Short mmCIF file of C-alpha atoms in Angstrom, two decimals:
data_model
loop_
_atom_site.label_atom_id
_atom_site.label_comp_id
_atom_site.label_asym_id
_atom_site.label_seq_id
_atom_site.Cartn_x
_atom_site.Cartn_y
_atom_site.Cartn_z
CA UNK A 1 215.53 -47.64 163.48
CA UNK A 2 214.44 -51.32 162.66
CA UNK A 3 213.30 -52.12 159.06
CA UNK A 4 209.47 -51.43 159.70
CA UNK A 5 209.54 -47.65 161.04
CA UNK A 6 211.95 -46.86 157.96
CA UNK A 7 209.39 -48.56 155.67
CA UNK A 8 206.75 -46.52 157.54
CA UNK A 9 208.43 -42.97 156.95
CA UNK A 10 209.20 -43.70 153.67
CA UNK A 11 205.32 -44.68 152.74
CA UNK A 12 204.93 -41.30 154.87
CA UNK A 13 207.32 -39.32 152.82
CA UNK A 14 205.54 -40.60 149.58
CA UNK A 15 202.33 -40.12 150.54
CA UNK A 16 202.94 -36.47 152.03
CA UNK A 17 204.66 -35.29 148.68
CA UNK A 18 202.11 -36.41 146.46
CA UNK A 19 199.17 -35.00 148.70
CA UNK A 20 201.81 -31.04 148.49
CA UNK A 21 202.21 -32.35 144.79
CA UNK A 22 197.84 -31.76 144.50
CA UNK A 23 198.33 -28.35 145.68
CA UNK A 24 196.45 -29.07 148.86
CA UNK A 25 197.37 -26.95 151.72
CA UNK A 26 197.37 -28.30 155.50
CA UNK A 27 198.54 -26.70 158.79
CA UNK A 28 199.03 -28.90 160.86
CA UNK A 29 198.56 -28.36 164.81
CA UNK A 30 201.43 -27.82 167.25
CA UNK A 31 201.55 -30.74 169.98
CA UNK A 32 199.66 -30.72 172.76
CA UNK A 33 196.75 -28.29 171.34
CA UNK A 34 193.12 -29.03 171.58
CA UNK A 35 191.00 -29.04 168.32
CA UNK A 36 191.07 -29.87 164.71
CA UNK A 37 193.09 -29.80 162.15
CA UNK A 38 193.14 -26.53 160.33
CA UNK A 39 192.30 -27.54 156.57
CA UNK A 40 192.60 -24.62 153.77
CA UNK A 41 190.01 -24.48 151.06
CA UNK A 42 192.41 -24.74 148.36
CA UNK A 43 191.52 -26.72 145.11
CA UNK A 44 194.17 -29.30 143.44
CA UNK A 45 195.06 -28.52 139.97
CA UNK A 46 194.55 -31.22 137.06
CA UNK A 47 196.80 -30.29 134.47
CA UNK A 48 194.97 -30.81 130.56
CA UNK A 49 197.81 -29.55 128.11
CA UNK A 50 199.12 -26.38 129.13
CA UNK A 51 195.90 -24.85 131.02
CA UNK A 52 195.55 -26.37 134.33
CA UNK A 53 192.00 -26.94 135.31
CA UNK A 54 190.76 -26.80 138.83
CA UNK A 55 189.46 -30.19 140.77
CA UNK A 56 187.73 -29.98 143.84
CA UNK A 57 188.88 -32.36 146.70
CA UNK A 58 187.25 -33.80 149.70
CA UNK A 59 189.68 -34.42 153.21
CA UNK A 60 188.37 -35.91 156.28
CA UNK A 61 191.21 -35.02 159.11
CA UNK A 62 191.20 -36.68 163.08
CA UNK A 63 191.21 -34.51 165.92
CA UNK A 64 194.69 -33.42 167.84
CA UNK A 65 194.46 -35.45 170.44
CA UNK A 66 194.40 -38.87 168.24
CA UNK A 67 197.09 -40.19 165.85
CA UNK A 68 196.98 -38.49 162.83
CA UNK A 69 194.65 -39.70 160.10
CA UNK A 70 194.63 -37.77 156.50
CA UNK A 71 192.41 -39.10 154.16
CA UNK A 72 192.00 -38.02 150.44
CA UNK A 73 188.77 -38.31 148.28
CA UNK A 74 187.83 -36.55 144.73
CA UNK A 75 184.44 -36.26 143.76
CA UNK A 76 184.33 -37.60 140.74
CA UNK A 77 181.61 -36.94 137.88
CA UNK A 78 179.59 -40.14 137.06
CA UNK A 79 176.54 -40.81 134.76
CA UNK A 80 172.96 -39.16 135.73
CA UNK A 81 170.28 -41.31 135.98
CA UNK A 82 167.56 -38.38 137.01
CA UNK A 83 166.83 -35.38 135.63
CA UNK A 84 163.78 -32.96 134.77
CA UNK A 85 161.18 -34.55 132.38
CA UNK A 86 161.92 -33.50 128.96
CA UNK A 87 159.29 -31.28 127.44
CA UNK A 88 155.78 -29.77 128.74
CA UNK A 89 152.79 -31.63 128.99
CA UNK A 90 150.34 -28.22 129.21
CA UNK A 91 150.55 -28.87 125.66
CA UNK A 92 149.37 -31.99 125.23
CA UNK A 93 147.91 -33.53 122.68
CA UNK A 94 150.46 -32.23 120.12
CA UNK A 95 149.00 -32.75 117.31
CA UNK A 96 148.09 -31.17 113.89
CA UNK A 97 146.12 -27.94 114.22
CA UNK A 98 142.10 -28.12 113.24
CA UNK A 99 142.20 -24.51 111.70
CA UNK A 100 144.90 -22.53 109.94
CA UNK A 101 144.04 -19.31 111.55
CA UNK A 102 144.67 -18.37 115.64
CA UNK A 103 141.69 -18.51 117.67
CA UNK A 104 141.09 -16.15 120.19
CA UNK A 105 139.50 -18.02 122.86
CA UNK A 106 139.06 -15.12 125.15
CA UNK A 107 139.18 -11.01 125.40
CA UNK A 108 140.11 -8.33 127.37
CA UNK A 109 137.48 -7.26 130.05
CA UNK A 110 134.92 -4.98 128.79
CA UNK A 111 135.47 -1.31 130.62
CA UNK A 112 131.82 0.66 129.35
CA UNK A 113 134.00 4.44 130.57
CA UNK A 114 136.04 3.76 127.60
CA UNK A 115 134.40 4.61 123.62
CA UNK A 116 134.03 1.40 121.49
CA UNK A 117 136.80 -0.06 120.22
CA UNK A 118 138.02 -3.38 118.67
CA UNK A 119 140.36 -5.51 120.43
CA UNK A 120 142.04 -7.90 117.98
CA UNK A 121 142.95 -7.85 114.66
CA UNK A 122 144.70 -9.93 111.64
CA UNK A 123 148.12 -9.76 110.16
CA UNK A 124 150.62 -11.76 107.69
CA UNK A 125 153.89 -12.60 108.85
CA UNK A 126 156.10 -10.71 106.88
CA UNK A 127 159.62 -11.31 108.09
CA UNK A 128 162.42 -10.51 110.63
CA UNK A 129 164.78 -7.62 110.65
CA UNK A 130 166.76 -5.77 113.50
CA UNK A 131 167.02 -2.42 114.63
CA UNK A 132 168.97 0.38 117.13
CA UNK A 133 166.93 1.80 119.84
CA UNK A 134 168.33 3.77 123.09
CA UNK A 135 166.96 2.26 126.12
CA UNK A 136 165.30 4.56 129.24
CA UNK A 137 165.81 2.35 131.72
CA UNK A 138 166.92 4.19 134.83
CA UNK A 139 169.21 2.12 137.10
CA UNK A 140 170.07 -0.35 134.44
CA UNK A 141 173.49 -0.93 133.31
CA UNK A 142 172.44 -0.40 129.54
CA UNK A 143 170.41 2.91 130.48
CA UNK A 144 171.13 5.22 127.70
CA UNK A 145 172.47 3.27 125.88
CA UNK A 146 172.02 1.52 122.43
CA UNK A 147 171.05 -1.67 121.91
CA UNK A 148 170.28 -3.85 118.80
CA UNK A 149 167.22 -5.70 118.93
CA UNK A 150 165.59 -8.25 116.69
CA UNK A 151 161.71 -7.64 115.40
CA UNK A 152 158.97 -9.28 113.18
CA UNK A 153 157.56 -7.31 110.63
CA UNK A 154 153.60 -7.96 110.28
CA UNK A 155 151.78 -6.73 107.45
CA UNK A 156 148.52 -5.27 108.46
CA UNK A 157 146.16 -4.41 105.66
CA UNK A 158 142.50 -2.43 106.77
CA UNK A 159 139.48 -5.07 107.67
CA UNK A 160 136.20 -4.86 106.42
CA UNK A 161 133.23 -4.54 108.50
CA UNK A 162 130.72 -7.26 106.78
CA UNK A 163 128.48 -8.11 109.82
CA UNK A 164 127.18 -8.37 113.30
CA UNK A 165 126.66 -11.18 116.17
CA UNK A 166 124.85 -10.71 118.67
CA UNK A 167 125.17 -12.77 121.99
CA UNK A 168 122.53 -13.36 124.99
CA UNK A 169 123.92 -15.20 127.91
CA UNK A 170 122.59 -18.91 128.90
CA UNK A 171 123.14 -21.02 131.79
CA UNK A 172 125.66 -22.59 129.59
CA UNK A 173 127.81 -19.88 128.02
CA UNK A 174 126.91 -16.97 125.31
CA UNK A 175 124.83 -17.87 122.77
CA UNK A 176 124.27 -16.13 119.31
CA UNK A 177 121.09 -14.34 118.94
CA UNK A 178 121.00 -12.10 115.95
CA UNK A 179 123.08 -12.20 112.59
CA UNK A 180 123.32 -9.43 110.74
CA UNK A 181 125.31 -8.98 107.51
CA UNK A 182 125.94 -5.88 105.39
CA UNK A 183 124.47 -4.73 102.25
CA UNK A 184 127.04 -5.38 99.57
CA UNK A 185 129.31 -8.43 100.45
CA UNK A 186 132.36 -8.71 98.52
CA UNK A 187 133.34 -11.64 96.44
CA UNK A 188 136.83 -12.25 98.98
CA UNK A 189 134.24 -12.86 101.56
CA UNK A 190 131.89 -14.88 99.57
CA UNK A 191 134.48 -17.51 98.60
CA UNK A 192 134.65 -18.21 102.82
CA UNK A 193 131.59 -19.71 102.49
CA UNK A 194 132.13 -22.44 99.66
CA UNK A 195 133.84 -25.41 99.85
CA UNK A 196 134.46 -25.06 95.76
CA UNK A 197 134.15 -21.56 94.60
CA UNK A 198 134.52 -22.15 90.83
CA UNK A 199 131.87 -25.01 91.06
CA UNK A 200 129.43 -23.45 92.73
CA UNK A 201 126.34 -21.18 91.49
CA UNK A 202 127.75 -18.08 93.80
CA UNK A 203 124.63 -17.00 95.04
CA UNK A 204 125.23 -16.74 98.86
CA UNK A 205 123.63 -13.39 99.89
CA UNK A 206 121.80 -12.65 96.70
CA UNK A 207 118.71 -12.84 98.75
CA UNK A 208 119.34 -11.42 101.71
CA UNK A 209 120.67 -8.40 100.01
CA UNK A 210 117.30 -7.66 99.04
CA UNK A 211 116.36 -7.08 102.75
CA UNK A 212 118.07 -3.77 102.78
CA UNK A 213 116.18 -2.70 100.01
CA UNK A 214 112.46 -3.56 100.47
CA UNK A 215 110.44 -2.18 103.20
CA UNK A 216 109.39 -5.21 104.53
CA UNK A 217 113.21 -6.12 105.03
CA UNK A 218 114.37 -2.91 106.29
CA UNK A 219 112.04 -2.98 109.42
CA UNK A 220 113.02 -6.85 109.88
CA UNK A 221 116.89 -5.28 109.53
CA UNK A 222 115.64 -2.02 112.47
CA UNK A 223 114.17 -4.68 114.52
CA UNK A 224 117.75 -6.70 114.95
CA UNK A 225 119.48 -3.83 115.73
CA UNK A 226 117.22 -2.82 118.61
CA UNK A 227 116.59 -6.34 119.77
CA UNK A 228 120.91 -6.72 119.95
CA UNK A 229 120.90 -3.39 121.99
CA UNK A 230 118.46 -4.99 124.52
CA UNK A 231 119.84 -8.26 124.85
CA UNK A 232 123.12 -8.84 123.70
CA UNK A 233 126.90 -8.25 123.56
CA UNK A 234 128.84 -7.23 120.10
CA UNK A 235 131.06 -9.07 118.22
CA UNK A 236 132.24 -8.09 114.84
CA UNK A 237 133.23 -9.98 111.61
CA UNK A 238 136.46 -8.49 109.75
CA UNK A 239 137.48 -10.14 106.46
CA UNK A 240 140.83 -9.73 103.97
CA UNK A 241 142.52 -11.29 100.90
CA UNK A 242 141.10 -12.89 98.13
CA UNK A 243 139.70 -15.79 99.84
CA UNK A 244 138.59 -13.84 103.24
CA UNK A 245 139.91 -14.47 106.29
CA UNK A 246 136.61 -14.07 108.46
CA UNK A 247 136.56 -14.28 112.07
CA UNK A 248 134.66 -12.65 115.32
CA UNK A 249 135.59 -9.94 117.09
CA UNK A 250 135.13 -8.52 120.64
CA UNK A 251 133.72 -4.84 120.82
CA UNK A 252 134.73 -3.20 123.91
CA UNK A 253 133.87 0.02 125.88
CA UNK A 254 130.50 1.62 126.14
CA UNK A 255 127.05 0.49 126.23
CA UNK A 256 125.87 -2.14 124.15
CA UNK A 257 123.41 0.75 122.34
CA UNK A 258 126.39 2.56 121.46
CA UNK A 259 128.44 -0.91 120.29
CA UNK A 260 125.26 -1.77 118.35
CA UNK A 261 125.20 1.58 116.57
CA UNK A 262 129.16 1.76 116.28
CA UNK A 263 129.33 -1.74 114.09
CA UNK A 264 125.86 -0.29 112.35
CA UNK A 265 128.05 2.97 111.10
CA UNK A 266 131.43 0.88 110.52
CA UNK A 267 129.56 -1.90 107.96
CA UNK A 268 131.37 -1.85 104.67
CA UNK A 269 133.74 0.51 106.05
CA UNK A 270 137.65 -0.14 106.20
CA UNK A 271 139.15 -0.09 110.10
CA UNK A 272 142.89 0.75 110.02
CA UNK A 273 145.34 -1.18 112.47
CA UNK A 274 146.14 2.17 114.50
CA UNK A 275 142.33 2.77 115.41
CA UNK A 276 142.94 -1.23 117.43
CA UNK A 277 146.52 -0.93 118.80
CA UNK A 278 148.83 1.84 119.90
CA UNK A 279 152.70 2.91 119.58
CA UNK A 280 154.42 0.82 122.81
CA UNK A 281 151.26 -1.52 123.38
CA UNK A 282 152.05 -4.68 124.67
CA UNK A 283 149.72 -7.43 122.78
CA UNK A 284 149.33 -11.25 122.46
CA UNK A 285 150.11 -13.14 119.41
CA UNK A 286 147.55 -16.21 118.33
CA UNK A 287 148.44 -18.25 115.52
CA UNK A 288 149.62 -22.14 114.23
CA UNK A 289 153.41 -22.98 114.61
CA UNK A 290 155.75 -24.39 111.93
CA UNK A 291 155.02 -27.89 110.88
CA UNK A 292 157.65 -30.17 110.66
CA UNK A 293 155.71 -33.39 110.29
CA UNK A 294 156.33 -36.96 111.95
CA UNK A 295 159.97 -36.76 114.19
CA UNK A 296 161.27 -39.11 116.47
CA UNK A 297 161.56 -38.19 120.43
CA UNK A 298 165.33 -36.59 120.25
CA UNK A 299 163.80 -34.07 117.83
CA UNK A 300 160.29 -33.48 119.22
CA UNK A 301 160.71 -33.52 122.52
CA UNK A 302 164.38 -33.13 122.94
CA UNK A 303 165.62 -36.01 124.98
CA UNK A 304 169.20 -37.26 125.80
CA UNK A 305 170.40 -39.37 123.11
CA UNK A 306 172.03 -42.96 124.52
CA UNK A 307 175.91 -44.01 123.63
CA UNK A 308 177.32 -44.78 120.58
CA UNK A 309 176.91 -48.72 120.71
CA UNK A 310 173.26 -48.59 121.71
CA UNK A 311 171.46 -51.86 119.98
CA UNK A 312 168.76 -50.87 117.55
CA UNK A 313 169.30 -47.13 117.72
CA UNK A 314 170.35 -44.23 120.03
CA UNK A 315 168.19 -41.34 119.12
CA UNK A 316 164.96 -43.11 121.42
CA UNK A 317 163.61 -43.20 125.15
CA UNK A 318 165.78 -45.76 126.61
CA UNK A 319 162.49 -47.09 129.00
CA UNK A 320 159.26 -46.30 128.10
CA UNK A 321 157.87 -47.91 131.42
CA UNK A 322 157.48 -50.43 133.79
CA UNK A 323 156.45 -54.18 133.23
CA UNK A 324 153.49 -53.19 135.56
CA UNK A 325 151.40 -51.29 134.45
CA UNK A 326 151.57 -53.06 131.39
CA UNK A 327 150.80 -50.11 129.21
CA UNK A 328 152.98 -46.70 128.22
CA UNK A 329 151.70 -43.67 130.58
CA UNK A 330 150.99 -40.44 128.63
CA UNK A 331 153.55 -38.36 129.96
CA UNK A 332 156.31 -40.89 128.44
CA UNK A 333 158.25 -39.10 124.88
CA UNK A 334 157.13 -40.93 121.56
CA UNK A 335 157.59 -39.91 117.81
CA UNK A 336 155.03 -37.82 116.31
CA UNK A 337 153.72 -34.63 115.04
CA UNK A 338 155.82 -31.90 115.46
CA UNK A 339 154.95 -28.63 115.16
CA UNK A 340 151.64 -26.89 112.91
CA UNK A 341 150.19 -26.61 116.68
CA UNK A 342 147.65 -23.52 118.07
CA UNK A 343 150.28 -21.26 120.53
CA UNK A 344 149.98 -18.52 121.99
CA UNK A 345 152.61 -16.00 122.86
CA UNK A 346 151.63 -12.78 125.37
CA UNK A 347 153.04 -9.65 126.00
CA UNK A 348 154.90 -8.42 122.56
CA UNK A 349 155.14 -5.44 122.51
CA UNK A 350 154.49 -2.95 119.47
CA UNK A 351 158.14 -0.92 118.29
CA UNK A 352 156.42 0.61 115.20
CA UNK A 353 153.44 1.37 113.42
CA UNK A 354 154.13 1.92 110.09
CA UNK A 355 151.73 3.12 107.35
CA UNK A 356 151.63 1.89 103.87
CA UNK A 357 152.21 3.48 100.41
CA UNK A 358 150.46 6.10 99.56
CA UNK A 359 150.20 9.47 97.57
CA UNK A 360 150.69 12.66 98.63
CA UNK A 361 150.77 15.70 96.20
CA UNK A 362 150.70 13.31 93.45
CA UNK A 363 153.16 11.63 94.90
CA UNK A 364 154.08 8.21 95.60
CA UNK A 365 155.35 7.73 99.48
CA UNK A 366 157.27 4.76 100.14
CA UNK A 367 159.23 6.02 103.32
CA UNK A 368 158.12 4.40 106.49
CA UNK A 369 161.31 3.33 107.54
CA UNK A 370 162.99 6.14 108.34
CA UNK A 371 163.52 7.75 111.79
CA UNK A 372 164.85 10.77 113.36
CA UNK A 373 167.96 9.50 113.42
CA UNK A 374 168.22 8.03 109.99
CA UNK A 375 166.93 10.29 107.32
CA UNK A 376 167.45 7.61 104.40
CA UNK A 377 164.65 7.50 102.00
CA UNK A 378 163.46 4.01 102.32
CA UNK A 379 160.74 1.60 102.92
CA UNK A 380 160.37 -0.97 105.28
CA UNK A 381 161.34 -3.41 102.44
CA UNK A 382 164.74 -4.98 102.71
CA UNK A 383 166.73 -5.21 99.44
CA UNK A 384 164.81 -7.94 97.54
CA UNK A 385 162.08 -7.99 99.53
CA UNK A 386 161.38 -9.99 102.42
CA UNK A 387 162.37 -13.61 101.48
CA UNK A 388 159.47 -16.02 100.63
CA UNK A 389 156.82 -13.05 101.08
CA UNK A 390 157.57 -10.09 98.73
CA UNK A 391 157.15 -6.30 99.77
CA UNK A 392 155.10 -4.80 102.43
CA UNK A 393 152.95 -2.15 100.53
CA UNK A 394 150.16 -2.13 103.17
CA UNK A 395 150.29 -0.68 106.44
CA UNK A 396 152.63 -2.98 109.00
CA UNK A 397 153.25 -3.94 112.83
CA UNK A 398 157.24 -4.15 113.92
CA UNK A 399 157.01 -6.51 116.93
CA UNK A 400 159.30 -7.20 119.65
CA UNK A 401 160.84 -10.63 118.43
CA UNK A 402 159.62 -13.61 117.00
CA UNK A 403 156.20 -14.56 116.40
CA UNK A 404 155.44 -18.01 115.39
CA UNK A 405 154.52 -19.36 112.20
CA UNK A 406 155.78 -19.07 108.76
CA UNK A 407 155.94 -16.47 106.29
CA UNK A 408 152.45 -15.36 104.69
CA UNK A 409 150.91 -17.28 107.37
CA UNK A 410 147.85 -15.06 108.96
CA UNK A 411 148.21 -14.36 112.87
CA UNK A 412 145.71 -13.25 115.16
CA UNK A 413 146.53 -10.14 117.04
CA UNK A 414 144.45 -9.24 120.58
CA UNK A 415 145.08 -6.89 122.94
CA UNK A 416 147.00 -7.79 126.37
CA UNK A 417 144.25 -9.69 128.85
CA UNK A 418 146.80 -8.30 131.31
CA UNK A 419 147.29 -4.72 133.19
CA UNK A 420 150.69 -3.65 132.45
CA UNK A 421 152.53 -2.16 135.23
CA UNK A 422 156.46 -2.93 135.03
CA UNK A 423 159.14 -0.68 133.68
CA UNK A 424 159.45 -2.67 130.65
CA UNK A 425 156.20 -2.63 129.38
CA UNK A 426 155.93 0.83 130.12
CA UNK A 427 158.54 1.99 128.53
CA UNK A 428 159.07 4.39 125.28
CA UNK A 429 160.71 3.00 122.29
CA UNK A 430 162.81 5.49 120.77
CA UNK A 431 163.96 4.07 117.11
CA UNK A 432 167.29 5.04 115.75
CA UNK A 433 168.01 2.70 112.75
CA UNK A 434 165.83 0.32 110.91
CA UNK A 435 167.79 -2.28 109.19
CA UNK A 436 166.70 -3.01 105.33
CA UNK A 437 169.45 -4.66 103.95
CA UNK A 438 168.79 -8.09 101.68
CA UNK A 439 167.82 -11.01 104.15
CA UNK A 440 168.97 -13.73 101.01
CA UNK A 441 172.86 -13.72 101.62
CA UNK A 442 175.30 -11.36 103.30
CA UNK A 443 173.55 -7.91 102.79
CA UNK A 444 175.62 -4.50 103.05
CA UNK A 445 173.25 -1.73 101.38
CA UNK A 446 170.22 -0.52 102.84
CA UNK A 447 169.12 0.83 99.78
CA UNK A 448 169.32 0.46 95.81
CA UNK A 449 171.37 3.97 95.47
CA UNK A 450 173.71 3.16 98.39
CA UNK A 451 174.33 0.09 96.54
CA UNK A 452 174.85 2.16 93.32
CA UNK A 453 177.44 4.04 94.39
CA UNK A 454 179.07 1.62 95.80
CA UNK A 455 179.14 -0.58 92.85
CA UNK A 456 179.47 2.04 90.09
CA UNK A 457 178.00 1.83 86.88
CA UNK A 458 177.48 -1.92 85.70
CA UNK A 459 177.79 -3.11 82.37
CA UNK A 460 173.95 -3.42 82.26
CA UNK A 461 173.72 -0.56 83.00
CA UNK A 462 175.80 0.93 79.98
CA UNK A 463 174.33 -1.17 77.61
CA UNK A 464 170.95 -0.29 78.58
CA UNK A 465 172.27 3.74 78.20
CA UNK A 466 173.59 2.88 74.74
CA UNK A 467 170.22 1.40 73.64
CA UNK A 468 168.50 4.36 74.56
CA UNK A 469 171.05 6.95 73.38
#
């Protein structure tokens, strides 16, 4: 064997045992066979520490009939240069919302075979909490089973009925016809209409709460209400808090006669939240997000940020465009406003509705958060209260989830423009446990006499028995 084969099956030998050393695994054919090689799909291993890790490996292999050619290639990871845009620009502009209350820019479709009903409603953002419901869910793995969920807590207090719009349709949309406001307005809903409440000479409606009165006025008032049955279609104005939160409202179902005489009977009357929505509806959630004010593209719209030794900052859009066009296109990230924006999130559905405090016998109520399963005499409150918002004394919505917003901000709930059909909205919500421990820390207790006897007597609370023995 001269000096160049023995080089050659050395190089060979090398190059065999460190291809077996990858943990690559070739069969190679007998001699004289047709075909090509037979190459197992076997992965090399990489060893990191003690935990190998898996790298795939690429061979390119010659047919029998030629000299044998084995060639090895890793794929190896490199920088991207293309991905997915960051952030959706259905949203665009994002910028600071006019109005602090959600608008609802549309309604469910009116159905006259069904009796008159509302089909939004308001609510303040309470708080989060979770609870332990069983699912029924046949043919899904967690059928019958329990699951823990997370829900929003919405306080719902009554609306006031304080007026009537009337709409005719135009070539160019609905336009209001009639106005019609009740009798005795309350000073909550007064204070919507001035700028500077304590500055002002508060007479809004001191005249026109004479119509109801007079003759002359009360025929003006009859002749409203029969010109909004013949022409138009109802929307209602509900109000709450001290400065009223006033805003229009869809009637549905029935005729317009019988919507016109509905909002005639309801003026000055309190509508509850379970005359609007129902145990297991599915509903849409209007309102203004968090505001975070001006942030810089990594934090408003989420892009990459660029290496360590960047020059003049990492946390921006590497190119914001081409010499030509000389100009940035809209759809390129910038700094900005972020967040305090008009969302809206569909299809929440409705876990619980709960009803306020109130007496019974004489007796003060407080336990709405109790369920079949849990007999604990408690309220919806957590220990504490909820943090940043207090307790929920009025009557309350526990949604699926998140909504957005803070706390205490007011959020505009409508019914689903939607026909629900699948499983999930259909299905039952059975409750088992309501969580109310304290949201400020680590909380343990659902209640103040759990805690009690869990803590024993404090030292308070012996001094404060020795002052009164």
């Amino acid at each position: 064997m001269d000096l160049f084969s023995a080089l050659f099956v050395i190089w060979l030998f090398f190059s065999m045992s460190c291809w077996f050393h990858s943990s690559a695994i070739v069969t190679p054919l007998r001699q004289g066979s047709s075909g090509c090689l037979c190459l197992l799909p076997v992965h090399s291993l990489e060893t990191s520490g003690s935990k190998p890790t898996p790298r795939p490996h690429l061979y390119t292999v010659s047919s029998a009939d030629e000299p044998a050619n084995f060639t090895l290639s890793s794929l190896q990871s490199h920088r991207k240069f293309s991905a997915p845009r960051h952030g959706s620009l259905g949203f665009l502009p994002r910028k600071r919302s006019r109005r602090h209350r959600g608008k609802a820019k549309s309604f469910p479709k009116d159905d006259p075979t069904k009796p008159v009903h509302l089909t939004a409603f308001l609510g303040y953002k309470a708080g989060m909490t979770h609870i332990v419901r069983e699912v029924d869910r046949p043919g899904s793995k967690v059928n019958k089973k329990e699951v823990v969920e997370a829900v929003t807590i919405l306080e719902t207090p009554p609306m006031i009925v304080v007026g009537v719009v009337g709409y005719v349709s135009t070539p160019r949309g609905l336009r209001s016809f009639k106005t019609i406001f009740a009798e005795h307005v309350s000073e909550e809903c007064k204070r919507r209409f001035y700028r500077n409440w304590y500055k002002s000479k508060k007479k809004a409606f001191t005249k026109y709460c004479k119509k109801w009165q007079d003759d002359e006025g009360k025929k003006q008032l009859e002749k409203d209400f029969g010109s909004m049955k013949k022409y138009c279609q109802m929307r209602l104005l509900p109000i709450a808090q001290k400065k009223s939160h006033l805003m229009e409202v869809q009637l549905n179902g029935g005729s317009i006669a019988d919507k016109v005489d509905w909002a005639r009977e309801k003026l000055e009357q309190a509508v509850p939240v379970n005359n609007v929505f129902t145990q297991d509806e599915m509903i849409d959630v209007i309102g203004i997000t968090k505001g975070h004010g001006y942030k810089g593209v990594t934090s408003r719209w989420g892009t990459k940020k660029l290496p360590r030794k960047t020059h003049r900052g990492l946390r921006k859009v590497a190119c914001i465009g081409a010499w030509h066009p000389s100009r940035v296109a809209f759809s390129v990230a910038r700094a900005g406003q972020k967040g305090y924006h008009h969302r809206t999130e569909i299809n929440k559905k409705i876990y619980k509705i709960g009803q306020g405090f109130h007496t019974k016998d004489g007796k003060l109520v407080k336990n709405n958060a109790s369920t079949e399963y849990d007999l604990s005499n408690k309220s919806i409150n957590p220990l504490g209260g909820f943090v940043h918002y207090g307790d929920v004394t009025n009557d309350f919505i526990m949604v699926k989830g998140c909504v957005v917003g803070v706390k205490k901000r007011v959020l505009t709930l409508r019914k689903s423009l939607l026909v629900q059909t699948n499983r999930r909205a259909m299905e039952k919500i059975d409750l088992k446990f309501i969580d109310t421990t304290s949201k400020f820390g680590h909380g343990r207790f659902q209640t103040m006499e759990e805690k009690k006897a869990f803590m024993g007597p404090l030292k308070k609370d012996r001094i404060t028995k020795e002052e009164t023995a």
